[in-house]
Coordinates of C-alpha atoms and ligand atoms in Angstrom, one line a residue:
M10 CA 70.7 -96.4 -103.2
K11 CA 72.0 -93.7 -101.1
I12 CA 75.2 -94.2 -98.8
I13 CA 72.9 -94.4 -95.5
A14 CA 70.6 -97.1 -97.2
K15 CA 73.4 -99.1 -97.7
M16 CA 74.7 -98.9 -94.1
I17 CA 71.6 -99.7 -92.6
V18 CA 70.7 -103.1 -95.0
L19 CA 74.3 -104.4 -94.2
L20 CA 73.6 -103.1 -90.5
I21 CA 70.8 -105.2 -90.9
I22 CA 72.3 -108.0 -92.6
I23 CA 75.0 -108.4 -89.9
G24 CA 73.2 -108.4 -87.2
F25 CA 70.3 -111.0 -88.9
S26 CA 71.9 -114.2 -88.3
T27 CA 69.4 -117.5 -88.0
P28 CA 70.8 -120.0 -86.0
I29 CA 67.9 -122.8 -85.6
S30 CA 68.0 -125.2 -82.3
A31 CA 67.6 -128.9 -82.5
V32 CA 65.1 -129.7 -80.6
S33 CA 64.4 -133.6 -79.8
G34 CA 61.2 -135.1 -81.3
Q35 CA 61.2 -131.6 -83.3
K36 CA 61.3 -131.6 -87.1
L37 CA 63.3 -128.8 -89.0
N38 CA 62.7 -127.6 -92.1
L39 CA 65.5 -126.6 -94.7
T40 CA 63.9 -125.6 -98.2
A41 CA 65.4 -125.1 -100.9
K42 CA 64.7 -122.4 -103.3
K43 CA 65.4 -119.2 -105.8
S44 CA 66.2 -116.3 -103.0
S45 CA 68.4 -113.3 -103.4
H46 CA 71.1 -112.1 -101.3
Q47 CA 72.2 -107.8 -101.0
F48 CA 76.2 -107.7 -101.3
P49 CA 76.8 -104.0 -100.0
F50 CA 78.0 -103.5 -103.2
F51 CA 75.3 -103.8 -105.6
D52 CA 72.0 -101.9 -105.7
A53 CA 69.9 -104.6 -106.2
P54 CA 69.8 -107.3 -104.6
T55 CA 71.5 -110.4 -106.2
P56 CA 69.5 -113.7 -107.5
V57 CA 71.2 -117.2 -105.2
W58 CA 70.3 -121.1 -104.1
A59 CA 69.5 -120.8 -100.8
Y60 CA 67.9 -122.5 -97.5
N61 CA 65.4 -120.8 -96.7
G62 CA 65.9 -118.0 -98.2
S63 CA 69.1 -117.1 -96.0
I64 CA 72.5 -117.0 -97.0
P65 CA 74.2 -118.8 -95.6
G66 CA 71.5 -121.6 -95.0
P67 CA 70.3 -121.6 -91.3
T68 CA 73.3 -122.5 -88.3
I69 CA 72.0 -125.8 -86.8
R70 CA 73.1 -126.3 -83.1
G71 CA 71.9 -129.3 -81.3
Q72 CA 73.6 -130.9 -78.3
E73 CA 76.0 -134.5 -78.8
G74 CA 74.0 -137.1 -78.5
Q75 CA 70.5 -136.2 -79.4
I76 CA 68.7 -137.4 -82.7
I77 CA 67.8 -135.3 -85.1
E78 CA 65.2 -134.9 -88.4
V79 CA 65.8 -132.2 -91.2
E80 CA 63.8 -132.6 -94.1
L81 CA 64.9 -131.5 -97.5
I82 CA 62.2 -129.4 -98.8
N83 CA 63.2 -128.9 -102.5
N84 CA 61.7 -126.2 -104.6
L85 CA 64.6 -126.0 -106.6
D86 CA 63.7 -126.4 -110.7
E87 CA 66.3 -129.9 -110.3
P88 CA 67.0 -132.5 -108.4
S89 CA 68.7 -131.6 -105.2
S90 CA 70.0 -134.0 -101.7
I91 CA 72.0 -133.2 -98.5
H92 CA 75.4 -134.1 -97.4
W93 CA 76.3 -133.7 -93.6
H94 CA 80.3 -133.2 -94.5
G95 CA 82.1 -134.0 -91.4
L96 CA 78.9 -136.1 -89.0
I97 CA 79.3 -139.8 -88.7
V98 CA 76.0 -140.5 -90.2
D99 CA 74.1 -143.8 -91.3
N100 CA 74.9 -144.0 -94.3
A101 CA 71.7 -144.6 -95.9
M102 CA 71.6 -140.2 -94.3
D103 CA 74.6 -139.3 -95.7
G104 CA 72.5 -137.0 -98.5
V105 CA 74.2 -139.3 -101.6
P106 CA 72.0 -140.0 -104.7
G107 CA 73.0 -142.3 -106.5
V108 CA 74.6 -144.4 -104.1
T109 CA 72.7 -144.0 -100.5
Q110 CA 69.6 -142.1 -101.6
D111 CA 67.1 -141.0 -105.0
P112 CA 67.8 -137.6 -106.1
V113 CA 65.3 -135.2 -104.2
K114 CA 63.6 -134.2 -107.4
P115 CA 61.6 -130.6 -107.5
G116 CA 58.8 -130.8 -105.2
E117 CA 60.1 -133.8 -103.8
R118 CA 60.8 -133.7 -99.8
F119 CA 63.5 -135.7 -98.1
N120 CA 63.7 -136.6 -94.7
Y121 CA 67.0 -136.8 -93.0
R122 CA 67.2 -138.7 -89.6
L123 CA 70.7 -137.8 -87.8
K124 CA 72.4 -138.6 -84.8
L125 CA 74.2 -136.5 -83.6
Q126 CA 77.3 -138.7 -82.5
N127 CA 80.3 -136.3 -81.8
A128 CA 80.2 -132.3 -80.9
G129 CA 82.2 -130.0 -83.2
T130 CA 82.0 -128.0 -85.8
Y131 CA 80.6 -129.1 -89.4
W132 CA 78.4 -128.4 -91.8
Y133 CA 75.8 -129.3 -94.8
H134 CA 76.1 -129.0 -98.5
P135 CA 73.9 -130.5 -101.6
H136 CA 76.1 -133.0 -103.7
L137 CA 74.7 -133.2 -107.1
N138 CA 75.5 -130.8 -109.4
G139 CA 77.8 -129.3 -107.2
S140 CA 79.3 -126.7 -108.6
E141 CA 76.5 -125.0 -109.3
Q142 CA 74.0 -126.2 -106.3
L143 CA 76.9 -124.3 -103.9
G144 CA 78.1 -121.9 -106.5
R145 CA 75.0 -119.9 -106.4
G146 CA 74.8 -120.7 -102.0
L147 CA 73.4 -123.8 -101.4
K148 CA 74.9 -123.9 -97.5
G149 CA 75.4 -123.8 -93.8
A150 CA 77.5 -125.0 -90.7
L151 CA 75.6 -126.9 -87.8
I152 CA 77.5 -127.7 -84.9
V153 CA 77.2 -130.4 -82.5
E154 CA 77.6 -129.2 -78.6
S155 CA 79.1 -130.5 -76.0
D156 CA 77.1 -131.6 -72.7
E157 CA 79.8 -129.6 -70.8
K158 CA 79.7 -125.9 -71.5
L159 CA 82.8 -124.1 -71.2
P160 CA 82.2 -120.8 -70.8
W161 CA 83.5 -118.7 -74.0
S162 CA 82.0 -115.2 -74.1
Q163 CA 81.1 -115.2 -77.5
D164 CA 81.4 -118.8 -79.3
I165 CA 80.6 -117.8 -83.8
V166 CA 80.9 -119.5 -86.0
W167 CA 82.8 -117.8 -89.7
L168 CA 81.0 -119.8 -92.5
I169 CA 83.5 -118.6 -95.9
D170 CA 82.5 -119.0 -99.4
D171 CA 83.7 -117.4 -102.8
W172 CA 81.6 -115.8 -105.1
F173 CA 81.8 -115.8 -108.6
L174 CA 79.8 -112.1 -109.6
E175 CA 79.3 -110.1 -112.5
K176 CA 79.5 -106.3 -112.5
T177 CA 75.7 -106.4 -113.2
G178 CA 75.0 -108.8 -109.7
S179 CA 74.3 -111.7 -110.4
I180 CA 76.5 -114.7 -110.3
Y181 CA 78.1 -115.6 -113.2
P182 CA 76.1 -118.5 -114.3
R183 CA 78.4 -121.2 -116.6
F184 CA 79.9 -123.9 -114.5
N185 CA 82.0 -126.5 -115.3
T186 CA 83.4 -124.4 -117.1
G187 CA 86.7 -125.1 -119.4
H188 CA 88.9 -122.5 -117.9
D189 CA 87.7 -123.6 -114.5
L190 CA 88.5 -127.8 -115.3
M191 CA 91.9 -127.0 -116.5
H192 CA 92.7 -124.9 -113.2
D193 CA 92.0 -124.9 -108.9
G194 CA 88.1 -125.7 -109.8
R195 CA 86.2 -122.4 -110.0
W196 CA 87.9 -119.5 -107.6
G197 CA 85.6 -115.9 -107.4
N198 CA 85.8 -112.9 -106.5
V199 CA 84.4 -112.1 -103.5
V200 CA 84.9 -113.7 -100.4
T201 CA 82.7 -113.5 -97.8
I202 CA 82.0 -114.9 -93.9
N203 CA 78.1 -115.9 -93.2
G204 CA 77.5 -114.5 -96.7
N205 CA 78.9 -110.5 -95.3
F206 CA 81.9 -109.1 -97.6
Q207 CA 84.8 -108.1 -95.2
P208 CA 82.7 -108.2 -91.8
A209 CA 83.7 -106.3 -88.4
F210 CA 83.4 -108.7 -85.5
S211 CA 83.4 -106.1 -81.9
V212 CA 85.1 -107.8 -79.2
S213 CA 85.5 -106.4 -75.4
P214 CA 89.2 -106.5 -74.2
G215 CA 89.5 -109.8 -72.3
E216 CA 87.4 -112.1 -73.9
R217 CA 88.2 -115.5 -74.5
I218 CA 86.5 -116.5 -78.0
R219 CA 86.2 -119.3 -79.8
I220 CA 85.6 -119.0 -83.5
R221 CA 85.0 -122.2 -85.6
L222 CA 85.8 -121.7 -89.1
I223 CA 84.5 -123.7 -92.2
N224 CA 85.6 -123.4 -95.7
G225 CA 82.2 -123.8 -98.1
A226 CA 83.4 -122.3 -100.7
N227 CA 82.9 -123.6 -104.6
A228 CA 87.2 -124.4 -105.0
R229 CA 89.1 -121.3 -102.9
V230 CA 92.1 -123.0 -100.6
L231 CA 92.4 -120.3 -97.4
M232 CA 95.2 -119.8 -95.3
P233 CA 93.6 -117.1 -92.8
V234 CA 96.2 -114.7 -91.3
F235 CA 95.2 -113.0 -88.0
N236 CA 97.3 -110.4 -87.8
G237 CA 98.0 -109.4 -84.2
I238 CA 96.3 -112.0 -82.6
D239 CA 97.7 -115.1 -80.7
A240 CA 94.7 -118.1 -81.8
K241 CA 94.7 -121.6 -80.2
V242 CA 93.8 -124.3 -82.9
I243 CA 91.2 -126.5 -80.9
A244 CA 89.7 -128.1 -83.4
V245 CA 90.4 -130.0 -86.7
D246 CA 87.6 -131.4 -89.2
G247 CA 85.1 -130.9 -86.3
K248 CA 87.4 -133.2 -83.9
P249 CA 89.4 -131.5 -81.1
V250 CA 92.9 -132.2 -81.8
S251 CA 94.9 -133.9 -79.0
Q252 CA 97.3 -131.3 -78.6
I253 CA 96.3 -128.0 -79.2
F254 CA 98.6 -125.9 -80.6
R255 CA 99.3 -122.3 -82.0
Y256 CA 97.6 -121.2 -84.8
E257 CA 100.7 -120.1 -87.3
G258 CA 98.3 -120.5 -90.9
F259 CA 96.7 -123.7 -91.8
D260 CA 95.3 -124.5 -95.2
L261 CA 91.6 -124.3 -95.3
A262 CA 90.8 -126.3 -98.0
P263 CA 86.9 -126.6 -99.3
G264 CA 85.1 -128.8 -96.6
N265 CA 87.9 -128.0 -93.9
R266 CA 87.4 -126.2 -90.7
I267 CA 89.8 -125.3 -87.5
D268 CA 88.5 -124.1 -84.3
L269 CA 90.4 -121.1 -82.8
D270 CA 90.4 -120.1 -79.2
I271 CA 91.0 -116.5 -79.2
V272 CA 92.0 -113.9 -75.9
I273 CA 92.1 -111.1 -76.3
P274 CA 94.4 -108.7 -74.7
T275 CA 93.0 -106.8 -72.1
E276 CA 95.2 -104.3 -73.1
A277 CA 93.7 -104.1 -76.8
H278 CA 91.1 -101.5 -76.2
G279 CA 90.2 -99.8 -79.5
Q280 CA 92.6 -102.0 -81.6
T281 CA 92.0 -103.2 -84.6
Y282 CA 93.2 -106.7 -86.2
I283 CA 92.5 -107.4 -90.0
V284 CA 91.6 -110.9 -90.4
E285 CA 93.6 -111.6 -93.9
G286 CA 93.1 -114.0 -96.6
G287 CA 95.6 -116.1 -97.7
F288 CA 97.3 -119.1 -99.6
T289 CA 97.7 -117.1 -102.8
R290 CA 100.5 -114.5 -103.4
N291 CA 97.9 -111.5 -102.2
R292 CA 96.4 -111.2 -99.4
F293 CA 93.5 -109.6 -99.3
P294 CA 91.1 -108.5 -96.0
L295 CA 88.6 -111.6 -95.0
A296 CA 87.0 -109.2 -91.5
S297 CA 88.0 -107.5 -88.8
I298 CA 88.4 -107.4 -85.0
K299 CA 87.2 -104.4 -83.4
V300 CA 87.9 -104.1 -80.2
E301 CA 85.9 -101.8 -78.3
E302 CA 86.4 -98.6 -76.0
V303 CA 85.2 -100.2 -72.6
P304 CA 86.9 -102.3 -69.6
S305 CA 88.2 -104.7 -69.8
V306 CA 85.8 -108.1 -69.3
Q307 CA 87.9 -111.2 -67.1
T308 CA 89.3 -113.6 -68.9
P309 CA 87.4 -117.0 -68.3
V310 CA 90.7 -119.2 -67.5
F311 CA 89.8 -123.6 -68.4
D312 CA 91.2 -126.0 -70.8
P313 CA 89.2 -126.9 -73.9
P314 CA 88.6 -130.6 -73.9
T315 CA 91.3 -132.6 -76.6
A316 CA 91.0 -135.9 -78.5
E317 CA 90.1 -138.6 -76.3
D318 CA 88.9 -141.2 -79.0
F319 CA 92.4 -140.8 -80.9
L320 CA 93.7 -142.5 -83.6
P321 CA 97.0 -143.6 -82.6
A322 CA 99.3 -143.2 -85.2
E323 CA 101.0 -146.8 -84.1
V324 CA 97.7 -149.1 -84.8
F325 CA 99.4 -148.0 -89.0
A326 CA 102.8 -149.0 -88.2
S327 CA 103.0 -152.4 -88.8
V328 CA 99.5 -151.4 -91.8
A329 CA 101.2 -151.3 -95.9
P330 CA 99.7 -149.5 -97.8
F331 CA 96.0 -151.1 -99.8
K332 CA 94.8 -149.3 -101.9
T333 CA 96.7 -145.7 -103.4
W334 CA 94.7 -143.1 -105.4
E335 CA 96.9 -142.2 -108.6
L336 CA 95.4 -138.0 -108.8
D337 CA 94.9 -137.2 -112.5
A338 CA 93.9 -135.4 -115.8
I339 CA 92.5 -137.7 -118.5
R340 CA 90.5 -137.3 -121.8
G341 CA 86.5 -137.9 -122.0
G342 CA 84.1 -137.5 -119.3
K343 CA 80.6 -135.4 -119.9
Y344 CA 83.0 -132.1 -120.0
G345 CA 86.4 -133.5 -122.0
I346 CA 88.5 -133.3 -119.7
G347 CA 88.3 -135.6 -117.1
W348 CA 89.9 -135.4 -113.3
A349 CA 90.5 -139.1 -112.6
M350 CA 91.2 -141.4 -110.0
N351 CA 93.8 -144.4 -111.3
R352 CA 92.7 -143.3 -114.6
L353 CA 89.4 -144.1 -114.3
L354 CA 86.1 -141.0 -114.1
W355 CA 83.0 -141.4 -111.9
P356 CA 80.9 -143.4 -111.7
N357 CA 83.4 -146.0 -113.7
S358 CA 85.3 -145.9 -110.0
D359 CA 87.6 -148.1 -108.7
N360 CA 86.2 -148.3 -105.8
A361 CA 88.4 -149.5 -102.1
D362 CA 87.2 -152.4 -100.3
I363 CA 87.7 -152.1 -96.2
R364 CA 86.8 -154.3 -94.2
L365 CA 85.2 -152.5 -90.4
G366 CA 86.9 -151.7 -87.4
Q367 CA 90.0 -152.4 -89.1
P368 CA 93.1 -150.2 -89.8
Q369 CA 94.1 -149.0 -93.3
K370 CA 96.0 -146.7 -95.1
I371 CA 95.3 -144.8 -98.2
V372 CA 98.1 -143.1 -100.2
F373 CA 97.0 -140.1 -102.3
K374 CA 99.1 -140.2 -105.2
N375 CA 98.1 -136.4 -106.7
N376 CA 100.2 -137.2 -110.5
S377 CA 99.0 -133.7 -111.5
S378 CA 99.7 -130.0 -111.1
R379 CA 96.8 -129.0 -109.2
L380 CA 95.0 -128.3 -106.3
H381 CA 92.9 -131.9 -104.8
P382 CA 91.8 -130.8 -101.4
M383 CA 90.6 -135.1 -101.0
H384 CA 87.8 -135.4 -98.7
I385 CA 86.0 -139.2 -97.4
H386 CA 82.7 -139.6 -96.3
G387 CA 81.7 -141.3 -92.9
T388 CA 85.2 -141.6 -91.7
F389 CA 87.9 -139.5 -89.9
F390 CA 91.9 -139.8 -90.7
R391 CA 94.8 -139.4 -89.6
V392 CA 98.1 -138.6 -91.9
L393 CA 100.4 -139.8 -91.5
E394 CA 103.3 -139.0 -94.4
R395 CA 103.4 -136.8 -97.1
N396 CA 105.9 -137.0 -100.2
G397 CA 107.5 -139.5 -98.5
K398 CA 107.8 -138.6 -95.4
P399 CA 106.2 -139.3 -92.0
D400 CA 104.4 -135.9 -90.9
I401 CA 102.0 -137.3 -88.2
E402 CA 99.4 -134.7 -87.6
P403 CA 98.0 -134.5 -84.2
F404 CA 94.6 -134.2 -84.9
T405 CA 92.3 -136.0 -87.3
R406 CA 90.6 -135.1 -90.6
D407 CA 88.3 -135.8 -93.2
T408 CA 89.1 -133.4 -95.7
V409 CA 93.3 -132.9 -96.7
L410 CA 94.8 -130.6 -99.3
L411 CA 97.1 -132.9 -101.7
G412 CA 99.9 -129.5 -103.7
A413 CA 101.0 -130.0 -106.7
R414 CA 102.7 -133.4 -107.0
E415 CA 102.0 -134.7 -103.7
S416 CA 101.4 -137.6 -101.8
V417 CA 100.0 -138.4 -98.6
V418 CA 99.4 -141.6 -96.5
I419 CA 96.2 -141.6 -94.6
G420 CA 95.3 -144.0 -91.6
L421 CA 91.5 -144.7 -91.0
V422 CA 89.8 -147.6 -88.8
P423 CA 86.0 -148.0 -90.7
T424 CA 84.1 -147.5 -87.2
E425 CA 80.6 -147.4 -90.4
P426 CA 79.6 -149.8 -92.6
G427 CA 77.9 -148.6 -96.4
I428 CA 78.8 -147.0 -99.5
W429 CA 80.7 -143.7 -98.3
M430 CA 82.5 -141.3 -100.7
S431 CA 86.3 -140.5 -101.5
H432 CA 86.3 -137.4 -103.4
C433 CA 87.8 -134.1 -104.4
H434 CA 86.2 -131.1 -102.7
I435 CA 86.7 -129.2 -105.5
Q436 CA 83.2 -129.5 -107.9
S437 CA 84.1 -129.3 -110.8
H438 CA 87.1 -131.7 -110.3
A439 CA 84.3 -134.2 -108.3
E440 CA 81.9 -133.3 -110.9
A441 CA 84.6 -134.3 -113.9
G442 CA 84.8 -137.7 -112.4
M443 CA 87.4 -137.7 -109.3
M444 CA 85.0 -139.4 -107.4
T445 CA 85.1 -143.0 -105.9
T446 CA 83.9 -145.3 -102.9
V447 CA 85.0 -146.9 -99.7
N448 CA 83.3 -149.4 -99.3
V449 CA 82.4 -150.5 -95.3
T450 CA 81.8 -154.3 -95.1
P451 CA 81.8 -156.2 -92.3
Q452 CA 83.2 -158.8 -93.6
N453 CA 86.0 -159.1 -96.2
R454 CA 84.4 -160.1 -99.4
N455 CA 86.2 -163.1 -101.3
Ligands
C2O523 CU1 81.6 -131.7 -98.0 CU2 81.6 -134.9 -100.2 O1 80.8 -133.6 -99.4
CU524 CU1 81.6 -135.4 -96.7
CU525 CU1 91.2 -131.8 -107.4

């Protein structure tokens, strides 16, 4: 393709976003199907799997308090489902085949009814054959807006993804390989934001913008570096932080979200800020933020909300850890290499039975030298200790990264009854067994 044609394609892609606004009483459709996506460095589009033909899937925007209906239409050749990562939903709507629903077979549909309880940044993805279904592109952002509209001049979603592409322009077709299993899962070779490779975002001097970063990658951990930009962290994993703090790097593991509040200096005309991906030794460009040569706009002044219903660390002070999950590799399972929690592989797992409304402590102890971003459905939790030392974070999470040999103590107060997954968000680790459940019941089981 000629350079000009490539640029036109690129402009179309960048300018093309497909938000769907949720309107109460109106059903949204997400059709999972084979599609294609044009990467700027290939001559022909790359075959992908996508929702509604778009990479990423449509950004769903709804209002806090709203009940929305989303119908999954599965036009793939294999069963699927949709999980609403981070969103507190009725257990039956959580999208976990074999646990909360039957798999949605090819040609079938499933209607998800979601109450949007808390404003924040969430995302959706399949919960079956995740390595491949996420690796081929199935995912999208879900934004719940609060009633109180804050005057950011731009509110942008950065759904970050990691693609393992072959030179021929197709997705590397082997998933859960021995290499993936022995390491930190499938790390690709092309990182995109909203499906775009190293996109440029334009701003005016003086603008105050909100960026919602979502790590939707299969396995890659990112530590975004905002060179020259002063950013504040206002939310983690969807929820407002209890105290807004300066962004100085964050291990954004698969599943994690952070919302940043950024003021573009009024004297920044013509400047370009490069945002890089860190975490590993080699940094690489993720995106750029270009400040237009235009008169500066007036910077809006306001205070973003902080968490009201925050989990105070004191409620866990006298609670003894109720469950310790030791994370390690064992022989066995369907790939020969199993990733185990307490030496057991899903579905023969060591579950946690806990009681609704009661403060609980859970310990994740990584006995391996690999990474494990541990995620729990249906709840928020707070990190209380790391590696034996108190380390109380000023925010809650739904996913916490454990590095080699690390241990983390979390506190949570379950508010939703049901069977909720607890698993590593590195897709190949989860599929190799690193999954269990937290069973929340109104009564103690005797
Ligand atoms: Cu984002 Cu059980 O997953
Ligand atoms: Cu989840
Ligand atoms: Cu893992």
